[in-house]
GROMACS .gro file of N, CA and C in nm:
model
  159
    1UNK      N    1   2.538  -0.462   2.338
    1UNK     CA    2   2.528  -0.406   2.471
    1UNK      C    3   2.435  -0.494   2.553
    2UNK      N    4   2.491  -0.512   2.706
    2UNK     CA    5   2.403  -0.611   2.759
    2UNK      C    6   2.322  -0.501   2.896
    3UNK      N    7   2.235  -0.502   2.885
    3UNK     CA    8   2.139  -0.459   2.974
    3UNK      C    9   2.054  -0.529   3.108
    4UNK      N   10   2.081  -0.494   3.248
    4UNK     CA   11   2.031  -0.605   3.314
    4UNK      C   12   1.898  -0.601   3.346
    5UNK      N   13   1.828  -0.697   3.325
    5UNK     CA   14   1.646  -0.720   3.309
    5UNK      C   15   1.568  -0.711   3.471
    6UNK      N   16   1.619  -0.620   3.539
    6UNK     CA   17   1.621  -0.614   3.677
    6UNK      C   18   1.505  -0.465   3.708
    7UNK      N   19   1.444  -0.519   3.788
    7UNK     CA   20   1.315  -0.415   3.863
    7UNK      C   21   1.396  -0.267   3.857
    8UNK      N   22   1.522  -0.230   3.933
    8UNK     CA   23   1.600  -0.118   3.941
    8UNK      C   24   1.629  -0.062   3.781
    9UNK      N   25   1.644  -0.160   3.696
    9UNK     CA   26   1.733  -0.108   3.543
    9UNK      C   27   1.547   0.013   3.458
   10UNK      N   28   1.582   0.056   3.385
   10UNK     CA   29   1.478   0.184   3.321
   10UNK      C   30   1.414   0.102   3.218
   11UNK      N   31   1.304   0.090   3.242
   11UNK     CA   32   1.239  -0.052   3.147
   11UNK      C   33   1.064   0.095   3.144
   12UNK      N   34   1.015  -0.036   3.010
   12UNK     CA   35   0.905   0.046   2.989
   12UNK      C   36   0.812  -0.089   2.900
   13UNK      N   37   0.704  -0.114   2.936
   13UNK     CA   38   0.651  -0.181   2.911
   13UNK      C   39   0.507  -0.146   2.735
   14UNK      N   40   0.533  -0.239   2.721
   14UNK     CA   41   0.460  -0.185   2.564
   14UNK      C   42   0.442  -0.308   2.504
   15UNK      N   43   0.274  -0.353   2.450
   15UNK     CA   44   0.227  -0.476   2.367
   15UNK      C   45   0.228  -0.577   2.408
   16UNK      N   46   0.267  -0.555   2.564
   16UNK     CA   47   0.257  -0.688   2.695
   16UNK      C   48   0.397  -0.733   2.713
   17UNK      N   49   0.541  -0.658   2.637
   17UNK     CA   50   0.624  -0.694   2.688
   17UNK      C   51   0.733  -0.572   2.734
   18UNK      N   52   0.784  -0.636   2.820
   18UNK     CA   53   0.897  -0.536   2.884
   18UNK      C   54   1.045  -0.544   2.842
   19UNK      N   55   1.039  -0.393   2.804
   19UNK     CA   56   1.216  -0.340   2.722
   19UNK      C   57   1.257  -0.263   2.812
   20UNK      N   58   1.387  -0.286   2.848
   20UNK     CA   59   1.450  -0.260   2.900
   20UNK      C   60   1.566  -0.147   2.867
   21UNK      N   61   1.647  -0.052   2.924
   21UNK     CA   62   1.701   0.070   2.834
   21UNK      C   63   1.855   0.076   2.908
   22UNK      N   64   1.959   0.117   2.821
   22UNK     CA   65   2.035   0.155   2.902
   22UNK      C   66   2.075   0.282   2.968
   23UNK      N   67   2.026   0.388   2.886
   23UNK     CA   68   2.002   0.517   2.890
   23UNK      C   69   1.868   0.551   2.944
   24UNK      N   70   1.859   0.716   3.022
   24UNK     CA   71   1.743   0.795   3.008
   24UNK      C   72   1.660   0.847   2.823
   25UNK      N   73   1.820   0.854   2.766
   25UNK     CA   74   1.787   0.925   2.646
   25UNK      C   75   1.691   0.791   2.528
   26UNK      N   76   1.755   0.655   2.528
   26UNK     CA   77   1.727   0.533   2.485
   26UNK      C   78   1.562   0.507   2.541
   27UNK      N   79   1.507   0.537   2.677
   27UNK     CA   80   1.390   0.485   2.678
   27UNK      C   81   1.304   0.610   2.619
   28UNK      N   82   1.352   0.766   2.695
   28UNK     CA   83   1.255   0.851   2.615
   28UNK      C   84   1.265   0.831   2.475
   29UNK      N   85   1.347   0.826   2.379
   29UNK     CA   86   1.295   0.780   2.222
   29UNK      C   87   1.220   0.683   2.185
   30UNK      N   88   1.194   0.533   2.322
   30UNK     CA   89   1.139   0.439   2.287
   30UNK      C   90   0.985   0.449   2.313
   31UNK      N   91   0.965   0.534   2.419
   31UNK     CA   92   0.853   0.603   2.511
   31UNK      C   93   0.773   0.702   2.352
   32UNK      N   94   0.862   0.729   2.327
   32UNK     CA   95   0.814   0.864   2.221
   32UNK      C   96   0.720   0.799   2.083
   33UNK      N   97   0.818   0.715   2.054
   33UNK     CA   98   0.756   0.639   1.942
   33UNK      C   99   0.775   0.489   1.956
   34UNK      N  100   0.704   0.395   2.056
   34UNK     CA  101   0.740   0.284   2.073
   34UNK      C  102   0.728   0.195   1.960
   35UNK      N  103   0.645   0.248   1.868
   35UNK     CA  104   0.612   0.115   1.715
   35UNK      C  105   0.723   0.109   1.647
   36UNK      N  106   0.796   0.238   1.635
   36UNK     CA  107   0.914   0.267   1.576
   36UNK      C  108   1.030   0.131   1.595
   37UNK      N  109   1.047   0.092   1.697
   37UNK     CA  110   1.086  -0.005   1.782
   37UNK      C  111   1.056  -0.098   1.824
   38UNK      N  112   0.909  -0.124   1.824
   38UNK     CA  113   0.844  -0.255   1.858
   38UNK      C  114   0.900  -0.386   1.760
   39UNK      N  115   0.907  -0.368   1.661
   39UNK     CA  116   0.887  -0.478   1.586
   39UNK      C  117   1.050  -0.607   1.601
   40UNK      N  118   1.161  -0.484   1.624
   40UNK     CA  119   1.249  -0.632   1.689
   40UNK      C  120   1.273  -0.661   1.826
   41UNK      N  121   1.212  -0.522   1.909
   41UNK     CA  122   1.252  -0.555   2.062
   41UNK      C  123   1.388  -0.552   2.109
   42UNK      N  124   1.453  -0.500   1.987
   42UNK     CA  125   1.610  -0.467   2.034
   42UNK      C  126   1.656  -0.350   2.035
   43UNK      N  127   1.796  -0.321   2.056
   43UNK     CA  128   1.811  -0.196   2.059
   43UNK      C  129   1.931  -0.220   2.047
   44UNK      N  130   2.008  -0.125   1.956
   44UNK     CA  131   2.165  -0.186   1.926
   44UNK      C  132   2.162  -0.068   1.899
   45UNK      N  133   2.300  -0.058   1.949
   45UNK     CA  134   2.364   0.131   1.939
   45UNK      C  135   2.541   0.118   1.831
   46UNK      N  136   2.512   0.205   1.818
   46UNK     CA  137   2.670   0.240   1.727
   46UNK      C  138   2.715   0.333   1.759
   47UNK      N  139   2.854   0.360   1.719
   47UNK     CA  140   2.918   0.454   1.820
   47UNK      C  141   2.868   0.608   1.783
   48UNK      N  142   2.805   0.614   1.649
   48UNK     CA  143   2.703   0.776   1.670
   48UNK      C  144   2.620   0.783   1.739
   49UNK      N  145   2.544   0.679   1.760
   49UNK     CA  146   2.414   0.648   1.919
   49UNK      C  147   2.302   0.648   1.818
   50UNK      N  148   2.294   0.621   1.667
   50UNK     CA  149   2.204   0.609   1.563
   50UNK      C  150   2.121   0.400   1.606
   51UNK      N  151   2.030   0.401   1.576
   51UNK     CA  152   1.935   0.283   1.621
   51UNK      C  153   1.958   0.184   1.501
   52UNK      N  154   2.009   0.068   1.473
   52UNK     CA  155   2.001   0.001   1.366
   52UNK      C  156   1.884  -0.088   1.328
   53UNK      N  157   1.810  -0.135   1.233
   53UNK     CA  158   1.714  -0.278   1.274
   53UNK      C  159   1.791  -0.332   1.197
   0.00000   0.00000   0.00000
C-alpha cells in the first residue's frame, strides 16, 4: 500500500521520525502502542487488516 507523505495525509510523529497512516483506525493503533511498530516503520496490511513485521 502506497501512502502519500503529504502535510494533509494522517501522520504521527514518534523517535524523530514521521509515519504516515492510511486509515484513522491504522494511526490510532500506532498512537496506542507506537514501540509495537517502531522498529520497521512500516505498515503492511492483509486482507484481515492484521499488521505483519
Amino acid at each position: 500500500m502506497t501512502v502519500a507523505a503529504v502535510p494533509s495525509s494522517l501522520h504521527y510523529d514518534f523517535a524523530g521520525k514521521t509515519s504516515y497512516f492510511c486509515s484513522p483506525g491504522c494511526r490510532a493503533a500506532f498512537v496506542a502502542e507506537p514501540e509495537r511498530f517502531s522498529l520497521a516503520y512500516t505498515h503492511t496490511h492483509t486482507r484481515d487488516s492484521t499488521v505483519e513485521s
